[in-house]
CSV table of C-alpha atoms and ligand atoms in Angstrom, one decimal:
chain,number,residue,atom,x,y,z
G,550,UNK,CA,154.3,-62.2,85.8
G,551,UNK,CA,157.4,-63.9,87.3
G,552,UNK,CA,156.9,-66.1,90.3
G,553,UNK,CA,160.6,-65.9,91.4
G,554,UNK,CA,160.3,-66.2,95.2
G,555,UNK,CA,163.2,-63.7,95.5
G,556,UNK,CA,160.9,-61.0,94.3
G,557,UNK,CA,158.1,-61.7,96.8
G,558,UNK,CA,157.8,-59.5,99.9
G,559,UNK,CA,158.0,-61.5,103.2
G,560,UNK,CA,154.3,-61.5,103.8
G,561,UNK,CA,153.8,-63.2,100.4
G,562,UNK,CA,156.8,-65.5,100.7
G,563,UNK,CA,155.4,-66.8,104.0
G,564,UNK,CA,152.2,-67.8,102.2
G,565,UNK,CA,153.9,-69.3,99.2
G,566,UNK,CA,156.7,-71.4,100.8
G,567,UNK,CA,156.6,-74.6,102.7
G,568,UNK,CA,154.2,-76.6,100.6
G,569,UNK,CA,156.4,-79.5,99.5
G,570,UNK,CA,154.8,-82.2,101.7
G,571,UNK,CA,151.1,-81.3,101.4
G,572,UNK,CA,150.2,-82.0,97.8
G,573,UNK,CA,147.2,-79.9,96.8
G,574,UNK,CA,146.0,-79.5,100.4
G,575,UNK,CA,146.2,-75.8,101.4
G,576,UNK,CA,146.6,-76.7,105.1
G,577,UNK,CA,150.0,-78.3,105.8
G,578,UNK,CA,149.9,-82.1,106.1
G,579,UNK,CA,151.0,-83.6,109.5
G,580,UNK,CA,153.4,-86.4,108.9
G,581,UNK,CA,153.5,-88.0,112.3
G,582,UNK,CA,155.5,-91.0,110.9
G,583,UNK,CA,158.9,-91.8,112.5
G,584,UNK,CA,159.8,-94.3,109.8
G,585,UNK,CA,159.4,-94.9,106.0
G,586,UNK,CA,159.6,-98.0,103.8
G,587,UNK,CA,162.5,-98.3,101.3
G,588,UNK,CA,162.0,-99.7,97.8
G,589,UNK,CA,165.1,-101.9,97.7
G,590,UNK,CA,168.4,-102.5,99.4
G,591,UNK,CA,170.1,-99.7,97.3
G,592,UNK,CA,167.3,-97.3,98.1
G,593,UNK,CA,167.6,-98.1,101.8
G,594,UNK,CA,171.4,-97.4,101.6
G,595,UNK,CA,170.8,-94.2,99.8
G,596,UNK,CA,168.3,-93.0,102.5
G,597,UNK,CA,170.5,-94.1,105.3
G,598,UNK,CA,173.6,-92.3,104.0
G,599,UNK,CA,172.2,-89.3,102.3
G,600,UNK,CA,172.1,-85.8,103.7
G,601,UNK,CA,168.8,-85.1,105.5
G,602,UNK,CA,166.8,-87.8,103.6
G,603,UNK,CA,163.3,-86.8,104.6
G,604,UNK,CA,161.7,-90.2,104.2
G,605,UNK,CA,163.9,-92.5,106.1
G,606,UNK,CA,163.7,-92.1,109.9
G,607,UNK,CA,162.2,-89.3,112.0
G,608,UNK,CA,165.4,-88.2,113.7
G,609,UNK,CA,167.0,-87.6,110.3
G,610,UNK,CA,164.2,-85.5,108.9
G,611,UNK,CA,160.5,-85.3,108.5
G,612,UNK,CA,158.4,-83.8,105.6
G,613,UNK,CA,156.3,-81.6,107.9
G,614,UNK,CA,159.4,-80.3,109.7
G,615,UNK,CA,161.1,-79.8,106.3
G,616,UNK,CA,158.2,-77.7,105.1
G,617,UNK,CA,158.5,-75.4,108.1
G,618,UNK,CA,162.3,-75.2,107.5
G,619,UNK,CA,161.6,-74.2,103.9
G,620,UNK,CA,159.4,-71.2,105.1
G,621,UNK,CA,162.1,-70.0,107.5
G,622,UNK,CA,164.9,-70.4,104.9
G,623,UNK,CA,162.8,-68.3,102.5
G,624,UNK,CA,162.0,-65.6,105.0
G,625,UNK,CA,165.6,-65.3,106.1
G,626,UNK,CA,166.9,-65.3,102.5
G,627,UNK,CA,168.9,-68.4,103.4
G,628,UNK,CA,170.0,-71.5,101.4
G,629,UNK,CA,168.6,-73.8,104.0
G,630,UNK,CA,167.2,-74.1,107.6
G,631,UNK,CA,167.0,-76.7,110.3
G,632,UNK,CA,164.4,-77.0,113.1
G,633,UNK,CA,165.0,-78.3,116.6
G,634,UNK,CA,162.9,-79.3,119.6
G,635,UNK,CA,163.2,-75.9,121.1
G,636,UNK,CA,165.2,-72.6,120.9
G,637,UNK,CA,167.7,-74.1,123.4
G,638,UNK,CA,167.9,-77.2,121.3
G,639,UNK,CA,168.9,-75.0,118.4
G,640,UNK,CA,171.5,-73.1,120.4
G,641,UNK,CA,173.0,-76.2,122.2
G,642,UNK,CA,173.1,-78.2,119.0
G,643,UNK,CA,174.7,-75.4,117.0
G,644,UNK,CA,177.4,-74.7,119.6
G,645,UNK,CA,178.3,-78.3,120.1
G,646,UNK,CA,178.3,-79.0,116.3
G,647,UNK,CA,180.7,-76.2,115.6
G,648,UNK,CA,182.9,-75.9,118.8
G,649,UNK,CA,185.3,-78.4,120.4
G,650,UNK,CA,187.4,-78.6,123.6
G,651,UNK,CA,190.0,-75.8,123.5
G,652,UNK,CA,187.9,-73.6,121.3
G,653,UNK,CA,186.8,-70.1,122.4
G,654,UNK,CA,183.4,-68.3,122.0
G,655,UNK,CA,182.9,-64.6,122.2
G,656,UNK,CA,179.3,-63.9,123.3
G,657,UNK,CA,177.3,-60.8,124.2
G,658,UNK,CA,176.5,-60.6,127.9
G,659,UNK,CA,173.0,-59.5,126.8
G,660,UNK,CA,171.8,-63.1,126.2
G,661,UNK,CA,168.8,-65.1,127.0
G,662,UNK,CA,169.4,-66.5,130.5
G,663,UNK,CA,169.2,-70.1,129.2
G,664,UNK,CA,171.9,-69.4,126.6
G,665,UNK,CA,174.1,-67.8,129.3
G,666,UNK,CA,173.6,-70.8,131.6
G,667,UNK,CA,174.5,-73.2,128.7
G,668,UNK,CA,177.7,-71.2,128.0
G,669,UNK,CA,178.7,-71.2,131.6
G,670,UNK,CA,177.8,-74.8,132.5
G,671,UNK,CA,178.1,-77.4,129.8
G,672,UNK,CA,180.5,-75.4,127.6
G,673,UNK,CA,182.9,-74.8,130.5
G,674,UNK,CA,182.6,-78.4,131.4
G,675,UNK,CA,183.5,-79.5,127.9
G,676,UNK,CA,186.5,-77.1,127.8
G,677,UNK,CA,185.0,-74.5,125.5
G,678,UNK,CA,186.0,-71.1,126.9
G,679,UNK,CA,183.7,-68.1,126.7
G,680,UNK,CA,184.4,-64.4,126.9
G,681,UNK,CA,181.3,-62.2,127.5
G,682,UNK,CA,181.4,-58.7,126.1
G,683,UNK,CA,178.9,-55.7,126.1
G,684,UNK,CA,177.3,-56.3,122.7
G,685,UNK,CA,176.2,-52.7,122.4
G,686,UNK,CA,179.8,-51.3,122.4
G,687,UNK,CA,181.2,-50.9,118.9
G,688,UNK,CA,184.1,-53.2,118.2
G,689,UNK,CA,183.6,-55.2,121.4
G,690,UNK,CA,183.2,-58.6,119.7
G,691,UNK,CA,186.2,-58.1,117.4
G,692,UNK,CA,188.4,-57.0,120.3
G,693,UNK,CA,187.7,-60.2,122.3
G,694,UNK,CA,188.5,-62.6,119.4
G,695,UNK,CA,191.6,-64.8,120.1
G,696,UNK,CA,193.3,-65.5,116.7
G,697,UNK,CA,193.1,-69.2,115.8
G,698,UNK,CA,191.1,-70.0,119.0
G,699,UNK,CA,187.8,-68.2,118.7
G,700,UNK,CA,185.4,-70.5,116.8
G,701,UNK,CA,182.1,-68.6,117.3
G,702,UNK,CA,180.8,-65.1,118.0
G,703,UNK,CA,177.3,-65.3,119.5
G,704,UNK,CA,175.0,-62.3,119.8
G,705,UNK,CA,171.3,-61.6,120.5
G,706,UNK,CA,169.6,-58.5,119.0
G,707,UNK,CA,167.3,-57.0,120.2
G,708,UNK,CA,168.3,-58.5,123.6
G,709,UNK,CA,166.2,-59.7,126.5
G,710,UNK,CA,165.0,-57.9,128.6
G,711,UNK,CA,166.2,-54.3,127.8
G,712,UNK,CA,165.9,-54.4,124.0
G,713,UNK,CA,169.6,-53.5,123.5
G,714,UNK,CA,171.0,-54.0,120.0
G,715,UNK,CA,174.1,-55.4,118.4
G,716,UNK,CA,175.3,-53.9,115.1
G,717,UNK,CA,174.5,-56.5,112.4
G,718,UNK,CA,176.9,-55.0,109.9
G,719,UNK,CA,179.7,-55.1,112.4
G,720,UNK,CA,179.0,-58.8,113.2
G,721,UNK,CA,178.7,-59.6,109.5
G,722,UNK,CA,182.1,-58.1,108.8
G,723,UNK,CA,183.9,-60.4,111.3
G,724,UNK,CA,186.1,-62.8,109.5
G,725,UNK,CA,187.2,-66.2,110.9
G,726,UNK,CA,184.8,-67.3,113.6
G,727,UNK,CA,181.3,-68.3,112.8
G,728,UNK,CA,178.9,-65.5,113.6
G,729,UNK,CA,175.6,-66.5,115.0
G,730,UNK,CA,172.7,-64.2,115.9
G,731,UNK,CA,169.7,-65.0,118.0
G,732,UNK,CA,167.0,-63.0,116.2
G,733,UNK,CA,164.0,-64.2,118.2
G,734,UNK,CA,162.9,-60.8,119.4
G,735,UNK,CA,162.9,-59.4,115.9
G,736,UNK,CA,161.4,-62.4,114.1
G,737,UNK,CA,162.4,-62.9,110.4
G,738,UNK,CA,160.0,-60.1,109.6
G,739,UNK,CA,161.8,-57.5,111.8
G,740,UNK,CA,165.3,-58.0,110.5
G,741,UNK,CA,167.5,-60.2,108.3
G,742,UNK,CA,170.9,-60.9,109.9
G,743,UNK,CA,172.1,-63.0,107.0
G,744,UNK,CA,171.8,-60.0,104.6
G,745,UNK,CA,174.4,-58.2,106.8
G,746,UNK,CA,176.9,-61.1,106.3
G,747,UNK,CA,176.2,-63.0,109.5
G,748,UNK,CA,176.7,-66.8,109.1
G,749,UNK,CA,173.8,-68.2,111.0
G,750,UNK,CA,170.5,-66.8,112.3
G,751,UNK,CA,168.7,-68.5,115.1
G,752,UNK,CA,165.2,-68.3,116.5
G,753,UNK,CA,163.2,-69.7,119.4
G,754,UNK,CA,160.2,-70.2,117.1
G,755,UNK,CA,158.3,-71.0,120.3
G,756,UNK,CA,157.8,-67.2,120.4
G,757,UNK,CA,156.6,-65.0,117.5
G,758,UNK,CA,157.1,-67.5,114.6
G,759,UNK,CA,154.7,-70.2,116.0
G,760,UNK,CA,153.0,-67.2,117.6
G,761,UNK,CA,150.1,-69.0,119.4
G,762,UNK,CA,151.7,-70.4,122.6
G,763,UNK,CA,151.1,-73.9,121.3
G,764,UNK,CA,154.5,-75.1,120.0
G,765,UNK,CA,158.0,-75.5,121.5
G,766,UNK,CA,160.4,-75.3,118.6
G,767,UNK,CA,163.7,-73.7,117.5
G,768,UNK,CA,165.3,-73.1,114.1
G,769,UNK,CA,168.5,-72.0,112.5
G,770,UNK,CA,169.1,-70.7,108.9
G,771,UNK,CA,172.2,-70.1,106.8
G,772,UNK,CA,174.3,-71.5,104.0
G,773,UNK,CA,173.5,-75.1,103.1
G,774,UNK,CA,177.0,-76.4,103.9
G,775,UNK,CA,176.9,-75.0,107.4
G,776,UNK,CA,173.4,-76.2,108.1
G,777,UNK,CA,174.4,-79.7,106.8
G,778,UNK,CA,177.3,-79.6,109.3
G,779,UNK,CA,175.0,-78.8,112.2
G,780,UNK,CA,172.6,-81.5,110.9
G,781,UNK,CA,175.4,-84.1,110.9
G,782,UNK,CA,175.9,-83.4,114.6
G,783,UNK,CA,172.3,-82.7,115.3
G,784,UNK,CA,171.2,-86.2,114.1
G,785,UNK,CA,173.3,-87.6,116.9
G,786,UNK,CA,172.4,-85.0,119.5
G,787,UNK,CA,168.7,-85.7,118.8
G,788,UNK,CA,167.0,-82.4,119.7
G,789,UNK,CA,164.8,-82.7,116.6
G,790,UNK,CA,161.6,-80.7,116.2
G,791,UNK,CA,158.3,-82.7,116.6
G,792,UNK,CA,156.2,-82.8,113.4
G,793,UNK,CA,153.2,-81.5,115.4
G,794,UNK,CA,155.1,-78.5,116.7
G,795,UNK,CA,156.4,-77.9,113.1
G,796,UNK,CA,152.9,-78.0,111.9
G,797,UNK,CA,151.8,-75.3,114.4
G,798,UNK,CA,155.0,-73.2,113.6
G,799,UNK,CA,154.3,-73.4,109.9
G,800,UNK,CA,150.7,-72.3,110.5
G,801,UNK,CA,152.1,-69.4,112.6
G,802,UNK,CA,154.6,-68.4,110.0
G,803,UNK,CA,151.8,-67.8,107.4
G,804,UNK,CA,150.4,-64.9,109.5
G,805,UNK,CA,153.8,-63.8,111.0
G,806,UNK,CA,154.0,-60.6,108.9
G,807,UNK,CA,150.5,-59.2,109.8
G,808,UNK,CA,150.9,-60.2,113.5
G,809,UNK,CA,154.3,-58.7,113.8
G,810,UNK,CA,153.2,-55.4,112.2
G,811,UNK,CA,150.2,-55.2,114.5
G,812,UNK,CA,152.1,-56.1,117.7
G,813,UNK,CA,155.0,-53.8,116.8
G,814,UNK,CA,152.7,-50.9,116.3
G,815,UNK,CA,151.0,-51.6,119.6
G,816,UNK,CA,154.4,-51.8,121.3
G,817,UNK,CA,155.3,-48.4,120.0
G,818,UNK,CA,152.0,-46.9,121.0
G,819,UNK,CA,152.2,-48.3,124.5
G,820,UNK,CA,155.9,-47.2,124.7
G,821,UNK,CA,155.0,-43.6,123.7
G,822,UNK,CA,152.1,-43.6,126.3
G,823,UNK,CA,154.3,-45.0,129.1
G,824,UNK,CA,157.0,-42.4,128.4
G,825,UNK,CA,154.5,-39.7,129.5
G,826,UNK,CA,153.4,-41.6,132.6
G,827,UNK,CA,154.6,-40.1,136.0
G,828,UNK,CA,155.2,-43.6,137.5
G,829,UNK,CA,157.5,-44.6,134.7
G,830,UNK,CA,161.2,-43.7,134.8
G,831,UNK,CA,162.2,-44.9,131.3
G,832,UNK,CA,161.0,-47.0,128.4
G,833,UNK,CA,163.2,-49.4,126.4
G,834,UNK,CA,162.0,-49.9,122.9
G,835,UNK,CA,164.2,-49.6,119.7
G,836,UNK,CA,161.4,-47.9,117.9
G,837,UNK,CA,161.3,-44.9,120.2
G,838,UNK,CA,163.5,-41.9,119.5
G,839,UNK,CA,164.6,-42.1,123.2
G,840,UNK,CA,166.3,-45.5,122.6
G,841,UNK,CA,170.1,-44.9,122.7
G,842,UNK,CA,170.5,-47.1,119.6
G,843,UNK,CA,167.4,-45.8,117.7
G,844,UNK,CA,169.6,-44.8,114.7
G,845,UNK,CA,171.0,-48.3,114.5
G,846,UNK,CA,167.5,-49.8,114.9
G,847,UNK,CA,166.3,-47.7,111.9
G,848,UNK,CA,169.3,-48.9,109.8
G,849,UNK,CA,168.9,-52.6,110.5
G,850,UNK,CA,165.3,-53.3,111.5
G,851,UNK,CA,162.2,-53.3,109.3
G,852,UNK,CA,160.0,-53.7,112.4
G,853,UNK,CA,161.1,-52.8,115.9
G,854,UNK,CA,159.6,-55.8,117.6
G,855,UNK,CA,156.7,-56.9,119.7
G,856,UNK,CA,158.4,-56.6,123.2
G,857,UNK,CA,159.2,-53.5,125.3
G,858,UNK,CA,160.5,-53.0,128.8
G,859,UNK,CA,160.0,-50.1,131.2
G,860,UNK,CA,161.2,-49.0,134.6
G,861,UNK,CA,158.8,-48.2,137.4
G,862,UNK,CA,160.4,-45.6,139.7
G,863,UNK,CA,158.6,-47.2,142.6
G,864,UNK,CA,160.7,-50.3,142.3
G,865,UNK,CA,159.7,-53.9,143.1
G,866,UNK,CA,156.6,-53.0,145.1
G,867,UNK,CA,155.3,-50.8,142.3
G,868,UNK,CA,155.8,-53.8,139.9
G,869,UNK,CA,154.0,-56.1,142.3
G,870,UNK,CA,151.1,-53.6,142.4
G,871,UNK,CA,150.9,-53.4,138.6
G,872,UNK,CA,151.0,-57.2,138.4
G,873,UNK,CA,148.2,-57.4,140.9
G,874,UNK,CA,145.9,-54.9,139.1
G,875,UNK,CA,146.6,-55.8,135.5
G,876,UNK,CA,143.5,-57.5,134.0
G,877,UNK,CA,143.6,-57.9,130.2
G,878,UNK,CA,147.3,-58.6,130.0
G,879,UNK,CA,148.5,-61.9,131.5
G,880,UNK,CA,151.2,-62.5,134.1
G,881,UNK,CA,153.4,-64.8,132.1
G,882,UNK,CA,157.0,-64.9,130.8
G,883,UNK,CA,157.0,-65.8,127.1
G,884,UNK,CA,156.5,-63.5,124.1
G,885,UNK,CA,155.2,-63.3,120.6
G,886,UNK,CA,151.8,-64.9,121.2
G,887,UNK,CA,148.2,-63.5,120.9
G,888,UNK,CA,147.9,-62.5,124.5
G,889,UNK,CA,149.8,-59.5,125.9
G,890,UNK,CA,152.1,-60.8,128.7
G,891,UNK,CA,153.7,-58.9,131.5
G,892,UNK,CA,156.6,-60.1,133.7
G,893,UNK,CA,159.2,-59.0,136.2
G,894,UNK,CA,162.5,-60.2,134.7
G,895,UNK,CA,164.4,-60.0,138.0
G,896,UNK,CA,162.2,-62.6,139.7
G,897,UNK,CA,161.3,-64.8,136.6
G,898,UNK,CA,163.3,-64.8,133.3
G,899,UNK,CA,166.5,-63.5,134.9
G,900,UNK,CA,166.2,-65.0,138.4
G,901,UNK,CA,169.0,-67.4,137.7
G,902,UNK,CA,171.5,-64.6,137.3
G,903,UNK,CA,173.6,-63.4,140.3
G,904,UNK,CA,172.8,-60.0,141.8
G,905,UNK,CA,176.0,-58.6,140.1
G,906,UNK,CA,175.0,-60.1,136.8
G,907,UNK,CA,171.5,-58.6,137.1
G,908,UNK,CA,173.0,-55.2,137.9
G,909,UNK,CA,175.5,-55.5,135.0
G,910,UNK,CA,172.7,-56.2,132.5
G,911,UNK,CA,170.3,-53.7,133.8
G,912,UNK,CA,167.8,-56.2,135.3
G,913,UNK,CA,166.6,-53.8,138.0
G,914,UNK,CA,163.9,-54.1,140.8
G,915,UNK,CA,161.5,-51.8,138.9
G,916,UNK,CA,162.0,-53.3,135.4
G,917,UNK,CA,158.8,-54.7,133.7
G,918,UNK,CA,158.8,-56.6,130.4
G,919,UNK,CA,155.8,-56.5,128.2
G,920,UNK,CA,155.1,-58.8,125.2
G,921,UNK,CA,152.4,-57.1,123.1
G,922,UNK,CA,149.6,-59.4,121.9
G,923,UNK,CA,146.9,-59.1,119.3
G,924,UNK,CA,144.3,-57.3,121.4
G,925,UNK,CA,143.0,-53.8,120.4
G,926,UNK,CA,145.9,-51.4,121.3
G,927,UNK,CA,143.4,-49.0,123.0
G,928,UNK,CA,142.2,-51.8,125.3
G,929,UNK,CA,145.8,-52.6,126.2
G,930,UNK,CA,146.6,-49.0,127.1
G,931,UNK,CA,143.4,-48.7,129.1
G,932,UNK,CA,144.5,-51.8,131.1
G,933,UNK,CA,147.9,-50.3,131.9
G,934,UNK,CA,146.2,-47.0,132.7
G,935,UNK,CA,144.0,-48.6,135.3
G,936,UNK,CA,146.8,-50.8,136.6
G,937,UNK,CA,149.3,-47.9,137.0
G,938,UNK,CA,146.8,-45.1,138.0
G,939,UNK,CA,146.3,-46.4,141.6
G,940,UNK,CA,150.1,-46.6,142.4
W,1464,LIG,C1,162.8,-68.2,124.6
W,1464,LIG,C2,164.1,-67.9,124.0
W,1464,LIG,C3,165.1,-68.8,123.8
W,1464,LIG,C4,164.9,-70.3,124.2
W,1464,LIG,O1,163.9,-70.8,123.4
W,1464,LIG,P1,163.1,-72.1,123.9
W,1464,LIG,O2,162.2,-72.4,122.7
W,1464,LIG,O3,162.4,-71.7,125.1
W,1464,LIG,O4,164.1,-73.2,124.1
W,1464,LIG,C5,166.3,-68.4,123.2
W,1464,LIG,N1,166.6,-67.1,122.9
W,1464,LIG,C6,165.6,-66.2,123.1
W,1464,LIG,C7,165.9,-64.8,122.8
W,1464,LIG,C8,164.4,-66.5,123.7
W,1464,LIG,O5,163.5,-65.5,123.9
């Protein structure tokens, strides 16, 4: 039997990888150290000037963080990966590593609100121009590229909060600018952007990867040369992942496949049930035949994800009623954890957008976002049944 990691399915790869810093211990070792001793002056020089020396100084690298990066690289089919102190740390470090004043970024308008705020605020302040396009429209990214000025194309798929998709093949075929995909909503189990030719895949591992609401951490994966370039900037930017968060994220990655499969199946079941409910106008989930990009989802996703959104025809007051009555699910805004979470994007995750921007990205009064957890699917549906029935 060959043990070539390339032949392992993701569930097995997630178990096998990321053990370089733990010796024979099956649980990952927590290297809390911020500094390591050198053997000689030459050795100190080698560590100080080498790429990502993992026993030199904590901001350069850390063995526990490196083990987590190994797992993500393997799951994404990447040469290398790099972790950051949060998903936003990954996004900001990557943009500032690769783009300079005078450069141009083409980004989907369907982006995490923090990413949008980063593109509008700091990027504009540093002279990096941004063009936002509708990421669901074929050819939209390509059409907005300015020859010799566009340095990066940035997309998120599925997007927050309406689960809209960008075509990964199309992004992967773009030549010139770096193509970067925020794949947080899919997790490395749900899709593999690099296999479509995208340059960098990025995750808020705070969500499904760590998966237990106990770590704030981000990660990117891609070709070693590109990751090294981001590292060379990142070591100065300083948004490094904490070893403790990397430990929790590595623990989470071990069970990511089984959790994602369960949560995706529950999302689909709840989505199908909600579609039949008289209080519900529409359901947004890539795994449903009603999703306008369901064919694309089937082409590029192995799992359709653990988050869905739906529209209550009763608007904001109907959402308030649902949030008052929901019992098993929690009123909270994150995703990918063990607890099912419900939120009203307009007043929480997307509250920083202007009314026009909310309208433009479909963040409506009646929109509800649900992150499915690990509870029994029947119990979740029963909870929504009792919370919606009264309205
Ligand atoms: C949460 C999230 C981020 C930001 O990640 P943090 O870990 O909170 O910094 C970025 N993109 C998406 C899609 C997210 O859901």
